[in-house]
PDB file of C-alpha atoms in Angstrom:
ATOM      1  CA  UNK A   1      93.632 117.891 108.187  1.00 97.00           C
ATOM      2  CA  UNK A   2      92.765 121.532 108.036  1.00 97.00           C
ATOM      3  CA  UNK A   3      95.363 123.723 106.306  1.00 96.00           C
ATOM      4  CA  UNK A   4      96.405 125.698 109.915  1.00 95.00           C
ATOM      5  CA  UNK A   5      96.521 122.247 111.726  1.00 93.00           C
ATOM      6  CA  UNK A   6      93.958 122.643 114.715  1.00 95.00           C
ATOM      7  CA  UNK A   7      91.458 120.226 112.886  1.00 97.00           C
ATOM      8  CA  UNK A   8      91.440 116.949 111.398  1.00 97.00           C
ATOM      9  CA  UNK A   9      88.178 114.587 110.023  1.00 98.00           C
ATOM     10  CA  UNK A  10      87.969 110.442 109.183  1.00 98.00           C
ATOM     11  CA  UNK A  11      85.342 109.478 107.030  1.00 98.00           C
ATOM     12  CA  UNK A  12      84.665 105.922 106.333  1.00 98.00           C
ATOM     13  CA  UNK A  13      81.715 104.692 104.436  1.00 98.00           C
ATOM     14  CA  UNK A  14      81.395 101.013 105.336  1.00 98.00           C
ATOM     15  CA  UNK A  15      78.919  98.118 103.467  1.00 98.00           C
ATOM     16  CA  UNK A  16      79.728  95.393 105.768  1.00 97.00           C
ATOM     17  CA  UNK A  17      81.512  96.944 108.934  1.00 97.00           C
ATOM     18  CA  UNK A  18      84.582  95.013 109.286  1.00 96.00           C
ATOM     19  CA  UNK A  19      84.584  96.068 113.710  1.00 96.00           C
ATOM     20  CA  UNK A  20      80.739  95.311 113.993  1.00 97.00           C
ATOM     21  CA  UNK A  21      80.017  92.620 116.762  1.00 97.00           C
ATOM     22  CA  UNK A  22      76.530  92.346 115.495  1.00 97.00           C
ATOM     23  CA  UNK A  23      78.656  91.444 111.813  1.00 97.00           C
ATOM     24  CA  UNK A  24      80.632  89.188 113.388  1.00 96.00           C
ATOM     25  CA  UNK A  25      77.706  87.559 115.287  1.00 95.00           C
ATOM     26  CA  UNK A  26      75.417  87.126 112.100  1.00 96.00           C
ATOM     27  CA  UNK A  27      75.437  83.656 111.132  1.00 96.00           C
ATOM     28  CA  UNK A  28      74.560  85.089 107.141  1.00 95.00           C
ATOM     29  CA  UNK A  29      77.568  87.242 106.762  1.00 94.00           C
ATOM     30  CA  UNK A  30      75.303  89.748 104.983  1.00 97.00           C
ATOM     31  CA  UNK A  31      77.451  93.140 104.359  1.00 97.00           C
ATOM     32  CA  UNK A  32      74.605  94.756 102.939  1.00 97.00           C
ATOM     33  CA  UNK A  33      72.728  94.190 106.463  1.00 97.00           C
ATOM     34  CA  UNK A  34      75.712  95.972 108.047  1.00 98.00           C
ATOM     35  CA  UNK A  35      75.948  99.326 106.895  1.00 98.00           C
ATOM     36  CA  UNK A  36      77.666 102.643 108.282  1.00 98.00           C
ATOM     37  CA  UNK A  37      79.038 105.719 108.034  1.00 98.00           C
ATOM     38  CA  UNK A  38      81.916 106.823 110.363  1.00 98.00           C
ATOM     39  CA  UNK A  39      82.227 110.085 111.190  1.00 98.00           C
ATOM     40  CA  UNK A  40      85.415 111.754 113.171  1.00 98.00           C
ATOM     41  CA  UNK A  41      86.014 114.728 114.209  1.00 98.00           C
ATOM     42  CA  UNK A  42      88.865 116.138 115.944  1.00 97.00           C
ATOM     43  CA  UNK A  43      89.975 119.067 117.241  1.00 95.00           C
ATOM     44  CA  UNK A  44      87.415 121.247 119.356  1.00 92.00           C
ATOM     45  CA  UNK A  45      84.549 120.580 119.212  1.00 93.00           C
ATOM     46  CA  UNK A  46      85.035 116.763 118.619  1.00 95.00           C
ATOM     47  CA  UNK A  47      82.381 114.456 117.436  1.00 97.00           C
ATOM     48  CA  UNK A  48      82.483 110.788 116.984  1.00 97.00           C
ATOM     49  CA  UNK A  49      79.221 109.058 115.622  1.00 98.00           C
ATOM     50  CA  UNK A  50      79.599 105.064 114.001  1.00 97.00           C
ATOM     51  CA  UNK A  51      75.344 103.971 113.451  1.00 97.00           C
ATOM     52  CA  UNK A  52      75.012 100.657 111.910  1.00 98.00           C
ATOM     53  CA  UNK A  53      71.996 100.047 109.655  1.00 97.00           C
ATOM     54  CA  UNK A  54      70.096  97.226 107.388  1.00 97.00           C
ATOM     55  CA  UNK A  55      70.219  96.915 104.109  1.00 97.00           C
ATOM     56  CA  UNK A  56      66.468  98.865 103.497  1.00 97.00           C
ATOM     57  CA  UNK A  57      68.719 101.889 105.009  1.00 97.00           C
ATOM     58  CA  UNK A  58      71.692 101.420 102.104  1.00 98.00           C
ATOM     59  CA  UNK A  59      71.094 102.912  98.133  1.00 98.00           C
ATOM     60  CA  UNK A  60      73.999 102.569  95.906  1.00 97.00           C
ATOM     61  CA  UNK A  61      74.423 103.473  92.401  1.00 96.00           C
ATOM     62  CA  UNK A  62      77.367 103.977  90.340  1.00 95.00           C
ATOM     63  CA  UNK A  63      78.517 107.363  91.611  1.00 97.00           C
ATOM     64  CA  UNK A  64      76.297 107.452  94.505  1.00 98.00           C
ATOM     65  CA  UNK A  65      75.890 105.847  98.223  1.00 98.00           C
ATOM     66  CA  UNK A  66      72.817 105.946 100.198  1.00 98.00           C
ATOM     67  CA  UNK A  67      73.858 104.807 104.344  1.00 98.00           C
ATOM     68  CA  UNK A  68      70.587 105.988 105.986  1.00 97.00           C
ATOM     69  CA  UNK A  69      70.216 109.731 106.031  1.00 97.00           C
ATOM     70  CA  UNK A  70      73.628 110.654 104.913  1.00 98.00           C
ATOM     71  CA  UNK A  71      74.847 110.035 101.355  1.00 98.00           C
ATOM     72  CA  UNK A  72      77.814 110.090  98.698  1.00 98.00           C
ATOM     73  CA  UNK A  73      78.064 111.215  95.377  1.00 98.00           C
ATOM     74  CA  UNK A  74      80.801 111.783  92.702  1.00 98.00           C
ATOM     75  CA  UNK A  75      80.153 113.993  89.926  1.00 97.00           C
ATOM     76  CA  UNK A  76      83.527 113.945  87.737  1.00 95.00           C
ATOM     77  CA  UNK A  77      85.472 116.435  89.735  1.00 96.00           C
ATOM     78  CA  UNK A  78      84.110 116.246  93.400  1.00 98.00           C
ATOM     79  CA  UNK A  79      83.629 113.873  96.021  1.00 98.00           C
ATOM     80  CA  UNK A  80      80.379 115.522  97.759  1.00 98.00           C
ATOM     81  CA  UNK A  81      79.670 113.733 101.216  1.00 98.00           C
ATOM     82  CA  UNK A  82      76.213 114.934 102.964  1.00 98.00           C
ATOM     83  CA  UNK A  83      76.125 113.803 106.261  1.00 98.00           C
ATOM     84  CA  UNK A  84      73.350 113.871 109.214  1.00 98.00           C
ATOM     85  CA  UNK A  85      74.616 111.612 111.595  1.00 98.00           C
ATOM     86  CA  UNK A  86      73.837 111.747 115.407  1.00 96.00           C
ATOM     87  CA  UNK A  87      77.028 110.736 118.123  1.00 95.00           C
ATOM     88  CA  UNK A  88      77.594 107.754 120.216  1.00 93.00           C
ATOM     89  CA  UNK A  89      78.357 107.654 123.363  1.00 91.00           C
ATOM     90  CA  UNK A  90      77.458 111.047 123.563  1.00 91.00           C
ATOM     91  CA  UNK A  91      74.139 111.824 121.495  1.00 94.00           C
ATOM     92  CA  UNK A  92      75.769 114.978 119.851  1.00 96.00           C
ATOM     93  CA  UNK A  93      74.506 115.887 115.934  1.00 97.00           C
ATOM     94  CA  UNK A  94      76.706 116.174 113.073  1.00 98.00           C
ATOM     95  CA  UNK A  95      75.303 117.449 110.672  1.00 98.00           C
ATOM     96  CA  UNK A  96      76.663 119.006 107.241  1.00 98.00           C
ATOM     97  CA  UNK A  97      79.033 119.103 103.777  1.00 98.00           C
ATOM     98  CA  UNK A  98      82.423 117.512 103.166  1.00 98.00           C
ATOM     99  CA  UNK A  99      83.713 118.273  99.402  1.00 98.00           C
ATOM    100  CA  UNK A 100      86.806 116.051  98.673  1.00 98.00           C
ATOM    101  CA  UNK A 101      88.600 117.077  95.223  1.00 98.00           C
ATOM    102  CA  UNK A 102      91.240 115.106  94.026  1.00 98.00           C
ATOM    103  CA  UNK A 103      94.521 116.428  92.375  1.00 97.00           C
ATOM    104  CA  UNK A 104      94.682 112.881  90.624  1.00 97.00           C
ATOM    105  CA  UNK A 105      93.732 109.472  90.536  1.00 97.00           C
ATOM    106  CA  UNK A 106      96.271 106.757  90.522  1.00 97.00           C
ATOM    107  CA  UNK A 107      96.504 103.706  88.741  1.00 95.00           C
ATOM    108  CA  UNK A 108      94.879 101.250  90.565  1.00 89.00           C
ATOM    109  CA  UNK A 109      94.163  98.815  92.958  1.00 96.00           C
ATOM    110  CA  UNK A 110      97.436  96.653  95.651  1.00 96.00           C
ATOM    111  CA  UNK A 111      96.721  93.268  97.009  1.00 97.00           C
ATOM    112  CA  UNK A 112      96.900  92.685 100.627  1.00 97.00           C
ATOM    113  CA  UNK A 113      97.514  89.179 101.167  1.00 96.00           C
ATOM    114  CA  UNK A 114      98.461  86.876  98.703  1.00 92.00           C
ATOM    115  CA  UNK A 115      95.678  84.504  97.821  1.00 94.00           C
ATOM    116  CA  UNK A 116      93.995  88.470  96.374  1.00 95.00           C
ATOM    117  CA  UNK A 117      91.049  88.605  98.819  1.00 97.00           C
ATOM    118  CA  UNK A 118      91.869  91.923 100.345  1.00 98.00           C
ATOM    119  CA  UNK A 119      92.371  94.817  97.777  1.00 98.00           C
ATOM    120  CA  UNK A 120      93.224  98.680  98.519  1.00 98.00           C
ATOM    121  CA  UNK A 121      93.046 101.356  96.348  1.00 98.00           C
ATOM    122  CA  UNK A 122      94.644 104.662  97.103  1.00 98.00           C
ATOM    123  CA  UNK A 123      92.327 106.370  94.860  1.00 98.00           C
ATOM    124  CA  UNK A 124      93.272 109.751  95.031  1.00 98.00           C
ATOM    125  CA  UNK A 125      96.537 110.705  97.729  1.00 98.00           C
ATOM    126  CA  UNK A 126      96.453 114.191  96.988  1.00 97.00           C
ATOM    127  CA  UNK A 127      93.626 116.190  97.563  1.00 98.00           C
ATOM    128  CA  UNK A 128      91.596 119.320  98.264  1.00 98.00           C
ATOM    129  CA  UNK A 129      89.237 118.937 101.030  1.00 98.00           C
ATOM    130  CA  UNK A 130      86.385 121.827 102.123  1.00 98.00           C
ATOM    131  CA  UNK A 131      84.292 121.134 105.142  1.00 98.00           C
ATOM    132  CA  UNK A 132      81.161 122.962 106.160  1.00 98.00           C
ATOM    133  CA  UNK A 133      79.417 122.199 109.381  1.00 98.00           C
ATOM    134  CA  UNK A 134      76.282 122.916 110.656  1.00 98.00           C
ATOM    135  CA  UNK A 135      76.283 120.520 113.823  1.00 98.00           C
ATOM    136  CA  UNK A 136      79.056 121.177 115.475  1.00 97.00           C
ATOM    137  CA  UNK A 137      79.548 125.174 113.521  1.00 97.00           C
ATOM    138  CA  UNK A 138      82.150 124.621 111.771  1.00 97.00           C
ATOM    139  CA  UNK A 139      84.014 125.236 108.664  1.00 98.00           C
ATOM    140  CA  UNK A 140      87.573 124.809 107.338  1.00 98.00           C
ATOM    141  CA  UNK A 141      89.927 124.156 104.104  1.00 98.00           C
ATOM    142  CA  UNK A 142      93.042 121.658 104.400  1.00 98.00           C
ATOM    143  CA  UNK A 143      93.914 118.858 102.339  1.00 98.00           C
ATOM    144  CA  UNK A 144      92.947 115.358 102.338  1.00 96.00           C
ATOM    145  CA  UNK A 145      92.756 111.459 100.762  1.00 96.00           C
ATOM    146  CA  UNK A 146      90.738 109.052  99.418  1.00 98.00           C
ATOM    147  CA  UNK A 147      90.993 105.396  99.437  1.00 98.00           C
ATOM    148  CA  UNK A 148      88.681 102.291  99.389  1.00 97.00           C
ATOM    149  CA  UNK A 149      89.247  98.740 100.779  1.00 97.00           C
ATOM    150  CA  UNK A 150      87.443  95.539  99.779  1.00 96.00           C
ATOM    151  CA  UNK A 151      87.645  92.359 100.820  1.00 96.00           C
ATOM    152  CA  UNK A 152      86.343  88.439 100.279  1.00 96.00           C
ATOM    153  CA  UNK A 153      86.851  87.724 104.052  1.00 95.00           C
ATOM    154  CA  UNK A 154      86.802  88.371 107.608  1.00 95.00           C
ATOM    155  CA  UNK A 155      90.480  90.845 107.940  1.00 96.00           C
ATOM    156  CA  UNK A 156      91.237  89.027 110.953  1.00 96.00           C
ATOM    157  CA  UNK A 157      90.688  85.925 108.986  1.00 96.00           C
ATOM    158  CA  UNK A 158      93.854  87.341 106.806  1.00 97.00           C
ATOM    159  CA  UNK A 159      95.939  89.648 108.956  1.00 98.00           C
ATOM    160  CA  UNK A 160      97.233  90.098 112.397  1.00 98.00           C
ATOM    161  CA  UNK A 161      97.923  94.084 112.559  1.00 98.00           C
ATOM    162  CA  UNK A 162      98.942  96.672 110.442  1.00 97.00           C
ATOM    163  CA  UNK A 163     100.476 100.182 110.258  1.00 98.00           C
ATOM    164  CA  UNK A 164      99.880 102.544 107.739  1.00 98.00           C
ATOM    165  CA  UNK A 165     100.531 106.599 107.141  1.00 97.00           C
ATOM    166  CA  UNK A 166      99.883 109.302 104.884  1.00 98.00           C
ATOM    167  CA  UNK A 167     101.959 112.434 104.288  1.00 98.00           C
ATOM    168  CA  UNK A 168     101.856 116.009 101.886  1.00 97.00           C
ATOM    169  CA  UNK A 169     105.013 116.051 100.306  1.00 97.00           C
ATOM    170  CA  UNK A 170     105.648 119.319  98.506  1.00 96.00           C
ATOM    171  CA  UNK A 171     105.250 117.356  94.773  1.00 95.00           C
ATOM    172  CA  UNK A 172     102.303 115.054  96.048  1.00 97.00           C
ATOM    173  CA  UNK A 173     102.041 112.388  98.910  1.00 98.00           C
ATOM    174  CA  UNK A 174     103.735 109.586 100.727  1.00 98.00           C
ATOM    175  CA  UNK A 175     102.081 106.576 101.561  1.00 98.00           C
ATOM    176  CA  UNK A 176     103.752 103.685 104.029  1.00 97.00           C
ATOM    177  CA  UNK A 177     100.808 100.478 104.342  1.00 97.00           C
ATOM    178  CA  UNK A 178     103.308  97.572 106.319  1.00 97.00           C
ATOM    179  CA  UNK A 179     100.480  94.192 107.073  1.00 97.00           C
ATOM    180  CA  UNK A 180     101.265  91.436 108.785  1.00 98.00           C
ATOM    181  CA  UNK A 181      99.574  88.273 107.360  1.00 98.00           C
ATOM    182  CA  UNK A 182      98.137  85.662 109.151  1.00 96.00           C
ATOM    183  CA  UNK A 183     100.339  83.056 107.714  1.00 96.00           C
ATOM    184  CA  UNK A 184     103.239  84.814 109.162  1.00 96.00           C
ATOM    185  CA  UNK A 185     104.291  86.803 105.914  1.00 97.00           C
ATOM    186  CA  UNK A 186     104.493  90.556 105.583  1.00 96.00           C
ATOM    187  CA  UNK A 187     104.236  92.992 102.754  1.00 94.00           C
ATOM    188  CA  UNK A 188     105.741  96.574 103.659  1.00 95.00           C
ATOM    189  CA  UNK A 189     104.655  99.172 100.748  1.00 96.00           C
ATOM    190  CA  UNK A 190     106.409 102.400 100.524  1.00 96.00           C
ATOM    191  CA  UNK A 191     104.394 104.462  97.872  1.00 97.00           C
ATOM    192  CA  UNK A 192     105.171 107.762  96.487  1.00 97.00           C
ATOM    193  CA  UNK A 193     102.641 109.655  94.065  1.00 97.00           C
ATOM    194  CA  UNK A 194     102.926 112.858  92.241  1.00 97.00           C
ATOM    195  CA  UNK A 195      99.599 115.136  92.565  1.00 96.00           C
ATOM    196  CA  UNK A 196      98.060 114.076  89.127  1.00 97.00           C
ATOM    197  CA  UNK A 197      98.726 110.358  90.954  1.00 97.00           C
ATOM    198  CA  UNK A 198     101.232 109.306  89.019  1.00 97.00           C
ATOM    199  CA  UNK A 199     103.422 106.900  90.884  1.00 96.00           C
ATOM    200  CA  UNK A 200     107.799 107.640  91.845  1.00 89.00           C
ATOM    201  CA  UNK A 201     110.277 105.669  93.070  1.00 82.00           C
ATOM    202  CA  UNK A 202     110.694 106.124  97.133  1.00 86.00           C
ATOM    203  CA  UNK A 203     113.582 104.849  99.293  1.00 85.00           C
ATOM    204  CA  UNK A 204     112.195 102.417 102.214  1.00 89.00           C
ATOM    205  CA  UNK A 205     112.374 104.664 105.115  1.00 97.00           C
ATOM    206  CA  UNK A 206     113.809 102.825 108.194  1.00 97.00           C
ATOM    207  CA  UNK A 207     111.494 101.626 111.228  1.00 97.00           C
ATOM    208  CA  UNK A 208     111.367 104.478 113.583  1.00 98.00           C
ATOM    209  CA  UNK A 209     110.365 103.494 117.675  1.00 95.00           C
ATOM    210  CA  UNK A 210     107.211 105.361 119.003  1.00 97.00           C
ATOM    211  CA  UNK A 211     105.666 104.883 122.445  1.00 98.00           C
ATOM    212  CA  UNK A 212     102.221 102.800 122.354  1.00 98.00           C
ATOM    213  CA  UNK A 213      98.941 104.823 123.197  1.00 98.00           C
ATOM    214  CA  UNK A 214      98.731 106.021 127.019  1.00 97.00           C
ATOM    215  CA  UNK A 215      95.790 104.523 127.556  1.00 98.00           C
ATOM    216  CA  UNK A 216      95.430 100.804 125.852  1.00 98.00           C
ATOM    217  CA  UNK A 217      99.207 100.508 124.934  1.00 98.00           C
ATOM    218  CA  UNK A 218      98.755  99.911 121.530  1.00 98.00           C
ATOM    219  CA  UNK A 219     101.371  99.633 119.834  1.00 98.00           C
ATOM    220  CA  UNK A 220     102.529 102.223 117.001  1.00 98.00           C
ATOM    221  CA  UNK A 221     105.259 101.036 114.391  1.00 97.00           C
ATOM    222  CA  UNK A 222     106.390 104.168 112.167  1.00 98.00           C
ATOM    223  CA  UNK A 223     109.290 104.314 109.352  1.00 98.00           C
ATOM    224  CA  UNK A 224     111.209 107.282 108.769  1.00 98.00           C
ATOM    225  CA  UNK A 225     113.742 108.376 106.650  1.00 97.00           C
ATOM    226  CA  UNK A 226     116.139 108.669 109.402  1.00 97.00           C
ATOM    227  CA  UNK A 227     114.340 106.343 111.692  1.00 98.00           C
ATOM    228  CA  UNK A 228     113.085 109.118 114.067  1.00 98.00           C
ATOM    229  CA  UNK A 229     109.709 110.391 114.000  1.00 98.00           C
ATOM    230  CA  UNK A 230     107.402 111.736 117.083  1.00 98.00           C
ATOM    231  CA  UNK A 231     103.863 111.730 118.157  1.00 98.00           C
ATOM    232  CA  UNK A 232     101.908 115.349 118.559  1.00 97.00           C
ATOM    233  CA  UNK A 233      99.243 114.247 118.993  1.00 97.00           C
ATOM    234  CA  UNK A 234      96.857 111.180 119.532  1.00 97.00           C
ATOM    235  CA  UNK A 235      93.459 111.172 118.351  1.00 97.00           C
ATOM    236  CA  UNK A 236      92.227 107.504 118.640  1.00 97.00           C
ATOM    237  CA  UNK A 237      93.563 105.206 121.675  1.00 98.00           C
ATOM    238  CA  UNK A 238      91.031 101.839 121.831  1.00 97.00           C
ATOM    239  CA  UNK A 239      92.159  98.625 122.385  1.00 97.00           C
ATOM    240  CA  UNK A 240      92.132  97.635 118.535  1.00 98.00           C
ATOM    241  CA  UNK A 241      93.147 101.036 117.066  1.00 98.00           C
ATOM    242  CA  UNK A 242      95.544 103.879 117.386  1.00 98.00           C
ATOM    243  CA  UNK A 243      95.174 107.239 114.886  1.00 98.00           C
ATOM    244  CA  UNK A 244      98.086 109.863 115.802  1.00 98.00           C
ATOM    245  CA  UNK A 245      99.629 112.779 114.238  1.00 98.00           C
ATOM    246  CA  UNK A 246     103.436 112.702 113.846  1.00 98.00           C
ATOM    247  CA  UNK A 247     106.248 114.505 113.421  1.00 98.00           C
ATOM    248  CA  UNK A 248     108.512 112.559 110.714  1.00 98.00           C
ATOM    249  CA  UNK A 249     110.920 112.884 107.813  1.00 97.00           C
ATOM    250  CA  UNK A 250     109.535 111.104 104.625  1.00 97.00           C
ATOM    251  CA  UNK A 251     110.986 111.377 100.790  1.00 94.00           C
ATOM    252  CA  UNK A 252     113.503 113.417 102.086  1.00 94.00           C
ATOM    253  CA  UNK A 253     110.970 116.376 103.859  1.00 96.00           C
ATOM    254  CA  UNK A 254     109.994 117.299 107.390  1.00 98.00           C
ATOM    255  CA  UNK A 255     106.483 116.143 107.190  1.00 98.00           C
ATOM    256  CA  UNK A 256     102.975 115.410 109.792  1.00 97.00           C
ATOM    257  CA  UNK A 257     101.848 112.230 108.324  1.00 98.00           C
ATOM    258  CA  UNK A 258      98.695 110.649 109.940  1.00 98.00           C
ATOM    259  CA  UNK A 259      99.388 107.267 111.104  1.00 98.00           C
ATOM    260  CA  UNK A 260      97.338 104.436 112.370  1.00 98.00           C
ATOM    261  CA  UNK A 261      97.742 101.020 113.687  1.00 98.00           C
ATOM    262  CA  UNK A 262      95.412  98.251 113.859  1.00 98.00           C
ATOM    263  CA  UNK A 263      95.641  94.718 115.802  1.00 98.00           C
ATOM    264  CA  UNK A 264      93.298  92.398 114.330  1.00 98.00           C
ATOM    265  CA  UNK A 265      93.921  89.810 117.342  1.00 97.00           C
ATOM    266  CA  UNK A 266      93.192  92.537 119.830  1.00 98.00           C
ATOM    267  CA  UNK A 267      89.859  92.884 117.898  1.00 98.00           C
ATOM    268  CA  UNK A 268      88.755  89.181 118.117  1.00 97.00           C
ATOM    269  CA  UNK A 269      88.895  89.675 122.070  1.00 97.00           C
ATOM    270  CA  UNK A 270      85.479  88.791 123.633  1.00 97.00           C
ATOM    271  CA  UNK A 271      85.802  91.666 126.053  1.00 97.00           C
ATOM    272  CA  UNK A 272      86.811  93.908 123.144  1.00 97.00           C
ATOM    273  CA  UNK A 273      83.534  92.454 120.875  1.00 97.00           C
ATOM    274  CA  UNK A 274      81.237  93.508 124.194  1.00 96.00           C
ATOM    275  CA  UNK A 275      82.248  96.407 124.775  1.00 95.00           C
ATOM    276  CA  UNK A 276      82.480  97.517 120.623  1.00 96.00           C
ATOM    277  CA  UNK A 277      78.341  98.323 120.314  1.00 95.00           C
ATOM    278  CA  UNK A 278      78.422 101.244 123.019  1.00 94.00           C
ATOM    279  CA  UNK A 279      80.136 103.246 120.345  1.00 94.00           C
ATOM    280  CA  UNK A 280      78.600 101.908 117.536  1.00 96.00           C
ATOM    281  CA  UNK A 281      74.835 101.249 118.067  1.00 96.00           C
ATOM    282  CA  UNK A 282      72.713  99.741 115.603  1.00 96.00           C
ATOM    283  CA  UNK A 283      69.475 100.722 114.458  1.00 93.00           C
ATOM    284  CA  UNK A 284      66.947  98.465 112.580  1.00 78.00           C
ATOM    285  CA  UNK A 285      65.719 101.463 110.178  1.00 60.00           C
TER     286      UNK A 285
END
């Protein structure tokens, strides 16, 4: 999110793209053949562009990813993303610089279900993030986080839905991550880090009721340290996926945490699956 709030950017760097019908469909269950970058922007002007590509498409090196014509790199102090992406539906460009530096890295890696086939790593909670746009013109400072997910498995194979939610905190960042397993079992994290990513002790906030998307109705469960919180504003509402801003009250501050819900079963919906690839083409290059 940019520092005065008017703008906000997801980046996701995907090798296998867990929403791809075409990755569903492919009877090899190649990740390498199912490769994207996801680019969000919000705010005016707003962009959206999710291009699938084959493996010739995807270079990756030990500090560096390769997804077509847009790349990563880390060089010790600074997550540099290049990206020349064009929009789906619309064909809009985005083209331009993201720098990502992190205050601190934490620990390690949490395991999302309990046989250890889904791991997430918030990498870095705290962050300084500079964006510089030629397609749309556009340039702004805020703060930001980084985080990588892996996994041995289809998610819906492992999880019905999940919530999850960032927050600044005046010391560092707030993290809530609540998945609910497939076997019927739930884990419910409530993660506090220090900027240099050092891990604290949080109280479990209590479940706070928000209305589901206008739209699709998705559903949006929040916790809150006085179980209240509010939306301001809703940037995703598809019939899988919800991304809002809210108003909230986490490790005892008046925060704007990002939050986002996903239902894994509303995913698996063949309607859902055919209608997926109009925002997320594919090319063969």
């Amino acid at each position: 999110m940019s520092a005065d709030g008017r703008h906000g950017l997801t980046l996701i760097a995907f090798v296998g793209s867990v929403f791809s019908t075409y990755y569903a469909l492919d009877p090899t269950r190649n990740p390498l053949d199912h490769c994207a970058l996801n680019v969000v922007l919000y705010g005016a002007p707003g962009r959206f562009a999710l291009t699938e590509r084959r493996a010739p498409a995807l270079d990756r090196g030990v500090a560096h990813l390769a997804i077509g014509p847009s790349a990563l790199a880390w060089d010790g102090t600074a997550l540099t993303v290049r990206i020349d992406e064009r929009g789906a539906p619309l064909p809009r460009p985005i083209r331009g610089t993201v720098r990502l530096y992190p205050d601190g890295i934490t620990a390690g890696p949490f395991t999302l279900d309990a046989a250890g086939r889904h791991r997430w790593w918030p990498i870095a909670p705290s962050s300084r993030v500079a964006v510089d746009l030629a397609e749309p013109g556009l340039s702004w400072r805020g703060t930001g986080y980084f985080d990588t997910n892996a996994g041995d498995e289809p998610l819906e194979d492992a999880f019905t839905d999940w919530s999850w939610c960032r927050a600044d905190l005046s010391d560092g960042a707030a993290i809530l991550y609540d998945v609910r397993r497939r076997d019927g079992s739930v884990q419910d994290l409530a993660l506090r880090f220090a900027r240099d990513g050092s891990r604290r002790a949080i109280e479990p906030p209590r479940a706070a009721a928000l209305p589901p998307t206008r739209f699709w109705r998705m559903p949006r469960p929040a916790r809150s340290d006085d179980g209240q919180a509010q939306v301001l504003r809703s940037f995703e509402d598809t019939p899988f996926y919800a991304r809002s801003l809210l108003s909230a009250r986490l490790g005892g501050e008046a925060v704007r945490p990002v939050h986002e819900s996903l239902s894994l079963t509303r995913l698996t919906n063949p309607l859902v699956r055919f209608m997926l690839p109009f925002r997320m083409p594919r090319v063969l290059g």
